[in-house]
Coordinates of N, CA and C in Angstrom, one line a residue:
Chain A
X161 N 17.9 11.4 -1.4 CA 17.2 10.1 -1.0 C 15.8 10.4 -0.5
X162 N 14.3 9.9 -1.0 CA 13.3 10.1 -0.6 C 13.0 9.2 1.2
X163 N 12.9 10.0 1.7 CA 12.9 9.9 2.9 C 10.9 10.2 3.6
X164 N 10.6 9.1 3.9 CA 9.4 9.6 4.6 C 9.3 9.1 6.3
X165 N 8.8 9.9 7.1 CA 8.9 9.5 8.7 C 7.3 9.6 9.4
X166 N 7.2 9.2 9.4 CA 5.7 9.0 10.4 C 5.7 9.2 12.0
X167 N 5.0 10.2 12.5 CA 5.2 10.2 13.9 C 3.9 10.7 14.3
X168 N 3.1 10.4 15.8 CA 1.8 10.7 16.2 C 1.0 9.4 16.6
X169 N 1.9 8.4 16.7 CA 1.2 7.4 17.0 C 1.0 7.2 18.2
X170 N 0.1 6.2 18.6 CA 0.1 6.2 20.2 C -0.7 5.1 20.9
X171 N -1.2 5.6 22.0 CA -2.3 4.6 22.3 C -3.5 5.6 23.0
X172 N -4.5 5.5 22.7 CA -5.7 6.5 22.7 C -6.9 5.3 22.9
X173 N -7.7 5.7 24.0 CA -9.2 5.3 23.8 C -10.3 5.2 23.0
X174 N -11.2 4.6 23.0 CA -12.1 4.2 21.9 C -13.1 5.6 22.0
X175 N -13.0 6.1 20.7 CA -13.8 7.8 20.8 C -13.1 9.0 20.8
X176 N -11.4 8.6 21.0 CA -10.7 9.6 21.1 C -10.4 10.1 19.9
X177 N -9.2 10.8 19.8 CA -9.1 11.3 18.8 C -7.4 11.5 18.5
X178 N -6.5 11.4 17.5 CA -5.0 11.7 17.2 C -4.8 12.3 16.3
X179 N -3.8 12.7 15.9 CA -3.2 13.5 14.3 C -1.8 12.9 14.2
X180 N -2.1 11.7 13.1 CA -1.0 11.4 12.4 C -0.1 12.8 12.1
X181 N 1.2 12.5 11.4 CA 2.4 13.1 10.6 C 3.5 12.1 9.9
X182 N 2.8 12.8 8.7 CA 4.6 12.2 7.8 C 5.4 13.5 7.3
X183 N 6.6 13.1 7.6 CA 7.8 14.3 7.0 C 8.6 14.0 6.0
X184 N 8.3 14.7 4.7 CA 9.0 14.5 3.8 C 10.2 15.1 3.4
X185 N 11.1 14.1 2.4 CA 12.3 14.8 2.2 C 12.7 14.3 0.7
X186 N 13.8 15.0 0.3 CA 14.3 13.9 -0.9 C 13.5 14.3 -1.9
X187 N 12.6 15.1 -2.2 CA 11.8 15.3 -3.2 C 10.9 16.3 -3.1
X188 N 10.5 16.5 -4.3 CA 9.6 17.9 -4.6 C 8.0 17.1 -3.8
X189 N 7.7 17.3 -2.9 CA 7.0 17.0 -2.2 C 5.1 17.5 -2.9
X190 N 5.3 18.8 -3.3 CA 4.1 19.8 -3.9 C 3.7 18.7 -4.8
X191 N 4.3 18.1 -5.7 CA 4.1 17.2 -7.0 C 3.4 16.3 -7.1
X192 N 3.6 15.5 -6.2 CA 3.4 13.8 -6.1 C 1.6 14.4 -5.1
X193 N 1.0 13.1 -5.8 CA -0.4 12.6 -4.5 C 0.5 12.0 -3.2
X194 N -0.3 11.9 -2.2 CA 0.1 11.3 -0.8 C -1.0 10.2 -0.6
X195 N -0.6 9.4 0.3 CA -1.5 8.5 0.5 C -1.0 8.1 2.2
X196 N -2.4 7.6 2.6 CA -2.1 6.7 3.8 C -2.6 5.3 3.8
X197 N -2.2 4.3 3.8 CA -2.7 3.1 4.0 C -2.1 2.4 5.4
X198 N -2.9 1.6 5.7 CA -2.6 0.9 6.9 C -2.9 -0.7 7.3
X199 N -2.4 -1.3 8.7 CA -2.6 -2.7 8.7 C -2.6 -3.2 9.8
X200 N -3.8 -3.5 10.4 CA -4.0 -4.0 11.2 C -2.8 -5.2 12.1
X201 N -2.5 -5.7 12.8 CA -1.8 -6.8 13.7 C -1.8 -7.8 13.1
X202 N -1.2 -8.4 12.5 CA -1.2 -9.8 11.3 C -2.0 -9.9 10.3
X203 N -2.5 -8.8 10.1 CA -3.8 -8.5 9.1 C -3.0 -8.2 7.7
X204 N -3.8 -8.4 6.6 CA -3.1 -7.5 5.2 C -3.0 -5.8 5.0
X205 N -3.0 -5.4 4.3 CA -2.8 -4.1 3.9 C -4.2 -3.5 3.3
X206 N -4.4 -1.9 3.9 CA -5.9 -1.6 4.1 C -5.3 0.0 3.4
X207 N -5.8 0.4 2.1 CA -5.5 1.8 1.8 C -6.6 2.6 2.6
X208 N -6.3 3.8 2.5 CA -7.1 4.6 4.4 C -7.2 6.1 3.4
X209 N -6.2 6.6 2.8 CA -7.3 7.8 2.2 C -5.9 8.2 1.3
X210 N -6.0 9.5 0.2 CA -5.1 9.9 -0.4 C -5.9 11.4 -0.8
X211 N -4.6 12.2 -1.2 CA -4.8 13.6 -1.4 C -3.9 13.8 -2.8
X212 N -4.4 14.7 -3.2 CA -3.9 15.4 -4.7 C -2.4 16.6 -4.4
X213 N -1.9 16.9 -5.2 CA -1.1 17.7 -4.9 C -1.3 19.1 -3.9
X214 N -2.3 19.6 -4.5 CA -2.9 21.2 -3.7 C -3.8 20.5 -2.7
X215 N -4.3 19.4 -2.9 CA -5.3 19.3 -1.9 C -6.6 19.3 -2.0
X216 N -6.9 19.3 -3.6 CA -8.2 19.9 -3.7 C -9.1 18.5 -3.6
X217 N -8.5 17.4 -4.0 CA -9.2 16.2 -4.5 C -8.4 15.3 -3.0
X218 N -9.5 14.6 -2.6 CA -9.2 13.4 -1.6 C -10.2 12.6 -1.6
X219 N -9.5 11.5 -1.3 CA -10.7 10.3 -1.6 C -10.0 9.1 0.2
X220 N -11.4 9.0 0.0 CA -11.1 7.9 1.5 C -11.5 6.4 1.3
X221 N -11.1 5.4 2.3 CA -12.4 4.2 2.3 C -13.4 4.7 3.4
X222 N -14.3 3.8 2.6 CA -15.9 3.9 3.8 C -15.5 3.6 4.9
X223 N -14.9 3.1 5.7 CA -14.6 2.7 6.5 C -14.1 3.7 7.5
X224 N -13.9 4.7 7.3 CA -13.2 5.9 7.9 C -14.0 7.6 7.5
X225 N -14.7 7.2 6.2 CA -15.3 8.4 6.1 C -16.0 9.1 7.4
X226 N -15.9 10.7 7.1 CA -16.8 11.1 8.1 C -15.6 11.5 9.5
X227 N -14.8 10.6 10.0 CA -14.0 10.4 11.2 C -12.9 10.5 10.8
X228 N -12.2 10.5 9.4 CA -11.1 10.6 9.2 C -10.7 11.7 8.3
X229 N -9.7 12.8 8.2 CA -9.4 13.9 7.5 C -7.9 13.5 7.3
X230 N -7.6 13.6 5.9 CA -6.6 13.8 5.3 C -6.1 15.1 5.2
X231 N -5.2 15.6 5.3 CA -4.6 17.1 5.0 C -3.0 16.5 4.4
X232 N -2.6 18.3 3.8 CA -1.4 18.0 3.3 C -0.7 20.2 3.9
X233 N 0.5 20.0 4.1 CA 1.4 21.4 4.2 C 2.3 21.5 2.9
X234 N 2.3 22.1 1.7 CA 3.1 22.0 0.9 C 4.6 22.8 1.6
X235 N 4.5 23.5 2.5 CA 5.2 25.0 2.6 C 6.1 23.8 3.5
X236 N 5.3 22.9 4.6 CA 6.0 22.7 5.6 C 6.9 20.8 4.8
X237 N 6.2 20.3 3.6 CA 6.9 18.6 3.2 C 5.9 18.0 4.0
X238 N 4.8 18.1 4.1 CA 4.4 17.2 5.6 C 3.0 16.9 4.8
X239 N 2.5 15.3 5.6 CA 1.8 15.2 5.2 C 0.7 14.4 6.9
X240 N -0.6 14.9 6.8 CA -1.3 14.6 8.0 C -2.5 13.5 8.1
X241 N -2.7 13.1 9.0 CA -4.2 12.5 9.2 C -4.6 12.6 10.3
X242 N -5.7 13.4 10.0 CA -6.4 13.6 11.6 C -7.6 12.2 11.8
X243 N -7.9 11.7 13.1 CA -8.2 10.9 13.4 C -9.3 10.8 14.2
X244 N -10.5 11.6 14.0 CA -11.4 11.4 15.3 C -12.6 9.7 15.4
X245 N -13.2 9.8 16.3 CA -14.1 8.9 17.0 C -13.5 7.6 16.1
X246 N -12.2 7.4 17.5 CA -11.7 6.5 16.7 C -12.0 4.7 17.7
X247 N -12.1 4.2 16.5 CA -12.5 2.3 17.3 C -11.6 1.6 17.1
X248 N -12.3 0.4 18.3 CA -10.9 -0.4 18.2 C -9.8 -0.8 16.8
X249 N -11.1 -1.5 15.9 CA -10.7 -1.6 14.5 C -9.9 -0.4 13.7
X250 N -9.5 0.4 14.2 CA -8.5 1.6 13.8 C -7.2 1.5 14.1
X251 N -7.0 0.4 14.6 CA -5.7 -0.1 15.7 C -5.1 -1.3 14.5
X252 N -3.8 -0.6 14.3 CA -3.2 -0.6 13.4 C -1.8 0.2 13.1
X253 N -0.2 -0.9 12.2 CA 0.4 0.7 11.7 C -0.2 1.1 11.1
X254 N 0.5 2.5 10.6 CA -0.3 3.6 9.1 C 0.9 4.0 8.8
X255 N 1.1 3.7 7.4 CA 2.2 4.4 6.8 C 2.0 4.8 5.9
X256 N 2.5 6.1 5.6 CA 2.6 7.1 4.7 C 3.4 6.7 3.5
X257 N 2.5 7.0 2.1 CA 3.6 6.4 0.7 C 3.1 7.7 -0.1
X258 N 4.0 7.6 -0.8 CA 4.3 8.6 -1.9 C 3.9 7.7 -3.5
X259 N 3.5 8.0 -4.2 CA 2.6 7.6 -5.9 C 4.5 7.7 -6.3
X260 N 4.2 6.5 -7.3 CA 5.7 6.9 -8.6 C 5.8 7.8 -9.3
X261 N 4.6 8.5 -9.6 CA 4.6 9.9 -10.7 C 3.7 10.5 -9.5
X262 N 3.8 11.5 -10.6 CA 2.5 12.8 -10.3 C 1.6 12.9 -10.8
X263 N 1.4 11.8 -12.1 CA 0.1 11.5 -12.5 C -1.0 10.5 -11.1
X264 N -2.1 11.2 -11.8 CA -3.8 10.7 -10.9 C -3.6 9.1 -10.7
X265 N -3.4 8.1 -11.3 CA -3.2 7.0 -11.3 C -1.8 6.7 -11.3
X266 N -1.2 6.0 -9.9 CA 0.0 5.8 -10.0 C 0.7 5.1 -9.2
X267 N 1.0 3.5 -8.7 CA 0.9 2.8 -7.4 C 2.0 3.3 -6.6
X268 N 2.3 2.7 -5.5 CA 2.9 3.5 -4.4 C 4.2 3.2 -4.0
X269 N 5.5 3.7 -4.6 CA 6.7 3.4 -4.6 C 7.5 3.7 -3.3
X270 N 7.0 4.6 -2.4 CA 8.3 4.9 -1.4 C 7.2 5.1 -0.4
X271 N 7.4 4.1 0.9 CA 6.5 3.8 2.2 C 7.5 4.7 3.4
X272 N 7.1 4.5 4.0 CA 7.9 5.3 5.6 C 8.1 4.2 6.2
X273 N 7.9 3.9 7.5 CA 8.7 2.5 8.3 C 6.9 2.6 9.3
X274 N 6.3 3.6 9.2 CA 4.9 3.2 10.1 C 5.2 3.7 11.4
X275 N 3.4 4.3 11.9 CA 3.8 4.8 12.9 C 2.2 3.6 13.6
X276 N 2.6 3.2 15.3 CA 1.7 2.2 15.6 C 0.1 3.0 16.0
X277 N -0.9 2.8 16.2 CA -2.1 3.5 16.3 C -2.7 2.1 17.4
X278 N -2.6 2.5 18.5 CA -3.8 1.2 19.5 C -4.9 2.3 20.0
X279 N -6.2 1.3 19.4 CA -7.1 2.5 20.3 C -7.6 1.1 21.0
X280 N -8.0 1.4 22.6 CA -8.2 0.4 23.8 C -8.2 0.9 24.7
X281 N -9.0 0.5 25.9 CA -9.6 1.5 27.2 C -8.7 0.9 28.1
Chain B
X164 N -16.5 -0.1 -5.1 CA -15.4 -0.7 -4.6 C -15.0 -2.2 -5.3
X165 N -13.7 -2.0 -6.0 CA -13.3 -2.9 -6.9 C -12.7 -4.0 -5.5
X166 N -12.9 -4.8 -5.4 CA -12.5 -6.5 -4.6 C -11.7 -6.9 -5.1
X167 N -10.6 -7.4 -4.5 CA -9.2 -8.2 -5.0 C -9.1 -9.7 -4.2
X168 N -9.3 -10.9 -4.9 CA -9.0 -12.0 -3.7 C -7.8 -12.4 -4.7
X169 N -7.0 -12.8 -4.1 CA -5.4 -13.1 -4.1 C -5.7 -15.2 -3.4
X170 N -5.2 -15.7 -4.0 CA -5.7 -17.2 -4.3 C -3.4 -17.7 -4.7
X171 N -2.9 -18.6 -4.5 CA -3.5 -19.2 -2.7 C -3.3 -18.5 -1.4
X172 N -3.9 -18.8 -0.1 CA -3.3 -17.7 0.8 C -2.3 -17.9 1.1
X173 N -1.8 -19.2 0.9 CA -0.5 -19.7 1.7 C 0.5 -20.5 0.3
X174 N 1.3 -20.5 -0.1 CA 1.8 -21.3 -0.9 C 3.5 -21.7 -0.6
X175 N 3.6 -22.9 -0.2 CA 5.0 -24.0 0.2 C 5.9 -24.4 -1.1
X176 N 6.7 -23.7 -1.4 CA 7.7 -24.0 -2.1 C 9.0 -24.0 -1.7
X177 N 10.2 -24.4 -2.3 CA 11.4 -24.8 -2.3 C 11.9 -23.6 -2.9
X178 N 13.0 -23.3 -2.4 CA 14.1 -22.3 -3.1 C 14.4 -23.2 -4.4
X179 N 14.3 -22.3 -5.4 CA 14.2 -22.7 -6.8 C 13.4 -23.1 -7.9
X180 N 12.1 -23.3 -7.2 CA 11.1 -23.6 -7.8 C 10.2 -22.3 -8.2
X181 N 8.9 -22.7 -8.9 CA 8.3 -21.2 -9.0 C 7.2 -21.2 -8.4
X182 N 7.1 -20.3 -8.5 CA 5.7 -19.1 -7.8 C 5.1 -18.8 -8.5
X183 N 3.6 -19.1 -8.2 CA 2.3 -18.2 -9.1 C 1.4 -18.0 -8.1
X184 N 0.8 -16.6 -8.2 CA 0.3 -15.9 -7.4 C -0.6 -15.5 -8.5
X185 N -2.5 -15.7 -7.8 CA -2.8 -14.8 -8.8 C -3.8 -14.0 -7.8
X186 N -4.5 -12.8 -8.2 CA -5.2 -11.9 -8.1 C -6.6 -11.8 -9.4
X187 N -7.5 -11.9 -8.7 CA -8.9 -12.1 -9.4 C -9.8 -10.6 -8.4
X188 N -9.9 -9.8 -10.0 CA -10.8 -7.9 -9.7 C -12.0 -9.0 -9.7
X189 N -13.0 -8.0 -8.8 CA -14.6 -8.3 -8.7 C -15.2 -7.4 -10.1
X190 N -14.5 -6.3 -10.5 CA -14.6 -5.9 -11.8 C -13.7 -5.6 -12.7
X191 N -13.4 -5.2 -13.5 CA -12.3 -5.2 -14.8 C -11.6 -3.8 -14.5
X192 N -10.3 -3.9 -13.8 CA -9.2 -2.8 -13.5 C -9.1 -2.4 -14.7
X193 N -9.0 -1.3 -15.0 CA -9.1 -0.2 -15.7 C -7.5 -0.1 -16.3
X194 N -7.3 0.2 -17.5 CA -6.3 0.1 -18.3 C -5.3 -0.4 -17.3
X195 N -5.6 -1.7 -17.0 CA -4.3 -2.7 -16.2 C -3.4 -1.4 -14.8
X196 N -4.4 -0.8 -14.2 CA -3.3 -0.5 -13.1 C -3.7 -1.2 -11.9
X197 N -2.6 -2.4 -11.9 CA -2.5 -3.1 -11.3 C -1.3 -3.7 -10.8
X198 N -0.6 -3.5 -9.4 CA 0.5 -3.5 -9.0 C 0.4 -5.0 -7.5
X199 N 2.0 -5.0 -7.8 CA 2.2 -6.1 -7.0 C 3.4 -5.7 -5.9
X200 N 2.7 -6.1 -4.5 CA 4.0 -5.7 -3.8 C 4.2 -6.7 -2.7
X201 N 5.6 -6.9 -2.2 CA 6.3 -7.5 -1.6 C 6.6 -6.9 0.0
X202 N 5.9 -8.0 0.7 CA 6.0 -7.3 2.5 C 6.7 -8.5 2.7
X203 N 7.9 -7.9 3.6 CA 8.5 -9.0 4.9 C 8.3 -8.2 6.5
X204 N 8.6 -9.6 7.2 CA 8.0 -9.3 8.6 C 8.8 -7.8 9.1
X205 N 8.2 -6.9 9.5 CA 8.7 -6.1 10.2 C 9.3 -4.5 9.5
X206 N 8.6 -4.7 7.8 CA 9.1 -3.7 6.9 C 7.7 -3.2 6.2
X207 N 7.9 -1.9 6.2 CA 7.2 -1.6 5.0 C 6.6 -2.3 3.5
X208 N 6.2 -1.9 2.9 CA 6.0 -2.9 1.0 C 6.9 -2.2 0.5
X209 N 7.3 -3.3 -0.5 CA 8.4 -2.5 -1.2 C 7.7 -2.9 -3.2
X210 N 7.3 -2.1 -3.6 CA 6.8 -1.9 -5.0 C 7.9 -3.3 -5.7
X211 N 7.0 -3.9 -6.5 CA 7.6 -4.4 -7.9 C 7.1 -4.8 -9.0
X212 N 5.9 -4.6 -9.0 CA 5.2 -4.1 -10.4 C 4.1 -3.6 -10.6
X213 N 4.6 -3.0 -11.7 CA 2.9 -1.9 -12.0 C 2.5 -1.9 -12.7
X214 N 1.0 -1.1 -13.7 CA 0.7 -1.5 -15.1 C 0.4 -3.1 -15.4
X215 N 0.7 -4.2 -14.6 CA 0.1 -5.4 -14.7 C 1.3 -6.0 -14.9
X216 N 2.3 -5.4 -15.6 CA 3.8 -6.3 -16.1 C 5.0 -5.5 -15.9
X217 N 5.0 -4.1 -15.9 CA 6.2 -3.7 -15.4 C 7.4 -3.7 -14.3
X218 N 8.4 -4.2 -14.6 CA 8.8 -4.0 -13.4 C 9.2 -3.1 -12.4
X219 N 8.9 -2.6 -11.6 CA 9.7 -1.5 -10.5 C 11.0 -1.4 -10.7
X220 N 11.6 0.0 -10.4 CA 13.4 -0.3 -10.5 C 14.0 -0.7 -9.4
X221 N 14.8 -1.4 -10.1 CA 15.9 -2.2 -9.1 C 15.6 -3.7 -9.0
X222 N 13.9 -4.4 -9.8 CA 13.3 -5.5 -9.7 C 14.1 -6.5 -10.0
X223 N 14.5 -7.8 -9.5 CA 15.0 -8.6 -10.5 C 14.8 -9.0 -11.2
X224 N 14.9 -9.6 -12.4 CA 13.8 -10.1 -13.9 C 13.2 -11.6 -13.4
X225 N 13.6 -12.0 -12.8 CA 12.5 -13.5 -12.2 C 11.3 -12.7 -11.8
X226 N 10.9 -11.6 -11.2 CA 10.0 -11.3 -11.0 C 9.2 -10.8 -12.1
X227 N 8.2 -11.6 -12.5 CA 7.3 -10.9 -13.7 C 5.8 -11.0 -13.2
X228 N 5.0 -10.3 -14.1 CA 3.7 -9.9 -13.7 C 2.8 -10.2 -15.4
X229 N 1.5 -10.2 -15.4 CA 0.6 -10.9 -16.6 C -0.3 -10.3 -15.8
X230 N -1.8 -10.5 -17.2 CA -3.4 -10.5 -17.2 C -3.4 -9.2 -17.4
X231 N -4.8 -9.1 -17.6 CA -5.6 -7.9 -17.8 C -6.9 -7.9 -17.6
X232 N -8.1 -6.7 -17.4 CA -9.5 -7.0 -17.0 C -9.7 -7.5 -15.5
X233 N -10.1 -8.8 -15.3 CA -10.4 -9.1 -13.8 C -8.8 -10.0 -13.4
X234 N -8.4 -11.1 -14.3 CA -7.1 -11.8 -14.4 C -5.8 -11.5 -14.0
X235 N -5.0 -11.6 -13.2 CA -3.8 -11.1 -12.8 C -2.9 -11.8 -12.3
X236 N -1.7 -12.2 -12.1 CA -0.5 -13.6 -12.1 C 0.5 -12.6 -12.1
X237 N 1.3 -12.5 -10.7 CA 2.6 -12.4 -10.3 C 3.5 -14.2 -10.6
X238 N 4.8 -13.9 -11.2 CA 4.9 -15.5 -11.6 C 7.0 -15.0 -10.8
X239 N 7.4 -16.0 -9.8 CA 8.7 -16.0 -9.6 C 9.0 -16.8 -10.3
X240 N 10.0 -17.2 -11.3 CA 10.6 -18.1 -12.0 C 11.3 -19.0 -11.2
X241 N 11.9 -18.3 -10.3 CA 13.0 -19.1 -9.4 C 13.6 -18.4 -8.1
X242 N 12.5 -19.1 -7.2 CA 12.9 -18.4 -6.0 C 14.1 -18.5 -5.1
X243 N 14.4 -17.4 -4.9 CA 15.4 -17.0 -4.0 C 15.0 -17.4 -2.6
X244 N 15.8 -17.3 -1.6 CA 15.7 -17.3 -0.1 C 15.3 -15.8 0.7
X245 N 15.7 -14.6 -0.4 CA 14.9 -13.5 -0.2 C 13.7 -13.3 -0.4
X246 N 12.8 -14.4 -1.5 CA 11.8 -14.1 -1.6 C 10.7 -14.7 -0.9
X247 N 10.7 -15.0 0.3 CA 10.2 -15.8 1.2 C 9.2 -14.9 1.6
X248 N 8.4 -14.3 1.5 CA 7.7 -13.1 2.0 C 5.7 -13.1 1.7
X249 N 5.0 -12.2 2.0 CA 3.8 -12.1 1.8 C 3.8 -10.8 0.6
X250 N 3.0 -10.9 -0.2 CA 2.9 -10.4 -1.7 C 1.0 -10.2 -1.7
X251 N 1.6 -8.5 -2.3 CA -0.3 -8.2 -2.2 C -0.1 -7.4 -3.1
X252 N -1.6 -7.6 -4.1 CA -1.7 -6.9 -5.4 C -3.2 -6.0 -5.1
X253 N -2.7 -4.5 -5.7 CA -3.6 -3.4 -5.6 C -4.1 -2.8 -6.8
X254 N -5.0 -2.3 -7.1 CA -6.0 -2.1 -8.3 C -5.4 -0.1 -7.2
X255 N -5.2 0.8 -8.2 CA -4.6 1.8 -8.2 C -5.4 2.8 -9.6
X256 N -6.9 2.4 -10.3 CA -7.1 2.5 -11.0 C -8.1 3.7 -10.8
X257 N -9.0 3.3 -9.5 CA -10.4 3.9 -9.2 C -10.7 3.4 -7.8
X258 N -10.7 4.8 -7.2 CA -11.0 5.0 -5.1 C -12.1 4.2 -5.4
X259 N -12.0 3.7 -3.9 CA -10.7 3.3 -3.2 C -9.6 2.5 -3.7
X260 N -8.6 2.4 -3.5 CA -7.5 1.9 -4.1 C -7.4 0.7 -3.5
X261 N -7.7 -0.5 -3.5 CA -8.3 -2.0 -2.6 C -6.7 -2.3 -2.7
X262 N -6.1 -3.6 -2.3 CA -5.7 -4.2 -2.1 C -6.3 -5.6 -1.6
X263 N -5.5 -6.8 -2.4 CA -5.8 -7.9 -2.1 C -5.4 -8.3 -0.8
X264 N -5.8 -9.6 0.0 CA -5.7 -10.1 1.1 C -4.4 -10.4 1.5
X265 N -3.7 -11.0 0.3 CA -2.3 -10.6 0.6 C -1.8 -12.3 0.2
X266 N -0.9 -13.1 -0.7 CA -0.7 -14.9 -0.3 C 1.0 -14.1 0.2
X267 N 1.2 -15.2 1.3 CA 2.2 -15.9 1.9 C 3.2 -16.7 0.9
X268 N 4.1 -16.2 0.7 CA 5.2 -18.0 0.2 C 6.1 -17.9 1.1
X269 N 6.0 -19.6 1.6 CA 6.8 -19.4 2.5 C 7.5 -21.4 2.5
X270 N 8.5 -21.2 3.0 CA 9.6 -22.4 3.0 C 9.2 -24.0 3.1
X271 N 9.1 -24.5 1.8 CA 8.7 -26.1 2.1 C 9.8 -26.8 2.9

């Protein structure tokens, strides 16, 4: 069973800084792209950045460029997002989804349950 | 950055009646990858279609998907009391991967 867990959420100040985690299971993890998208408090759904198998290719929204790093541990199943100079507008879940294939284009079949992100002084 | 507005935001139907949802690209999604997903309060999205018409596995067949280029129509034939939810379609074609605003069907 594909299993994804999201943990690192929190509540952090405006500027601070966190590192998401997703822990994967249930699957060949090295294979598939990763993704993070997220969603604000009654708000819609906001894709936030995604990584390639090895790592080599990641693509973000503007919105986060620059302050936001995507990473991946093939060794460890895990997948990360580090989080600096972060604003209020970053305050949001984030959950971690896994692509249907392992092809480059591929929408996002298996979510985690979300981990919360408040940034506020 | 490809733009998705998802038209109506809110749509009042009756268990049994149908559902059309559409999704309008600000440019022409790219060999139809274009998917439709299903949020209820307090869950993750759960995928049900991709490629513009496919269904996800496990979908029920009332749930179908159309269009191509900028045009796109999630259509329920016959809603269920499960399908009471907020529904958002994502162009998966070319970063960033947008998602629409998201329409609501919810209980006349």
């Amino acid at each position: 069973e594909v299993q994804l867990v999201e943990s690192g959420g929190g509540l952090v100040q405006p500027g601070g800084s966190l590192r998401l985690s997703c822990a994967a299971s249930g699957f060949t993890f090295s294979t598939y792209w990763m993704t993070w998208v997220r969603q604000a408090p009654g708000k819609g759904l906001e894709w936030v950045a995604n990584i390639k198998q090895d790592g080599s290719e990641k693509f973000y929204v503007d919105s986060v460029k620059g302050r936001f790093t995507i990473s991946r541990d093939n060794a460890k199943n895990s997948l990360y997002l580090q989080m600096n100079s972060l604003r209020a507008e970053d305050t949001a879940v984030y959950y971690c989804a896994r692509a249907v294939s392992g092809s480059t284009v591929s929408p996002l079949s298996y979510w985690g349950q979300g981990t919360l992100v408040t940034v506020s002084s | 950055e490809i733009v998705l507005t998802q038209s109506p935001g809110t749509l009042s139907l009756s268990p049994g009646e149908r559902a059309t949802l559409s999704c309008r690209a600000s440019q022409s999604v790219s060999s139809s990858y274009l998917a439709w997903y299903q949020q209820k309060p307090g869950q993750a999205p759960r995928l049900l279609i991709y490629g513009a018409s496919s269904r996800a596995t496990g979908i029920p067949d009332r749930f179908s998907g159309s269009g191509s280029g900028t045009d796109f129509t999630l259509t329920i034939s016959r809603l269920e009391p499960e399908d009471f939810a907020v529904y958002y379609c994502q162009q998966y074609g070319s970063p960033p991967l947008t998602f629409g605003g998201g329409t609501k069907v919810e209980i006349k």
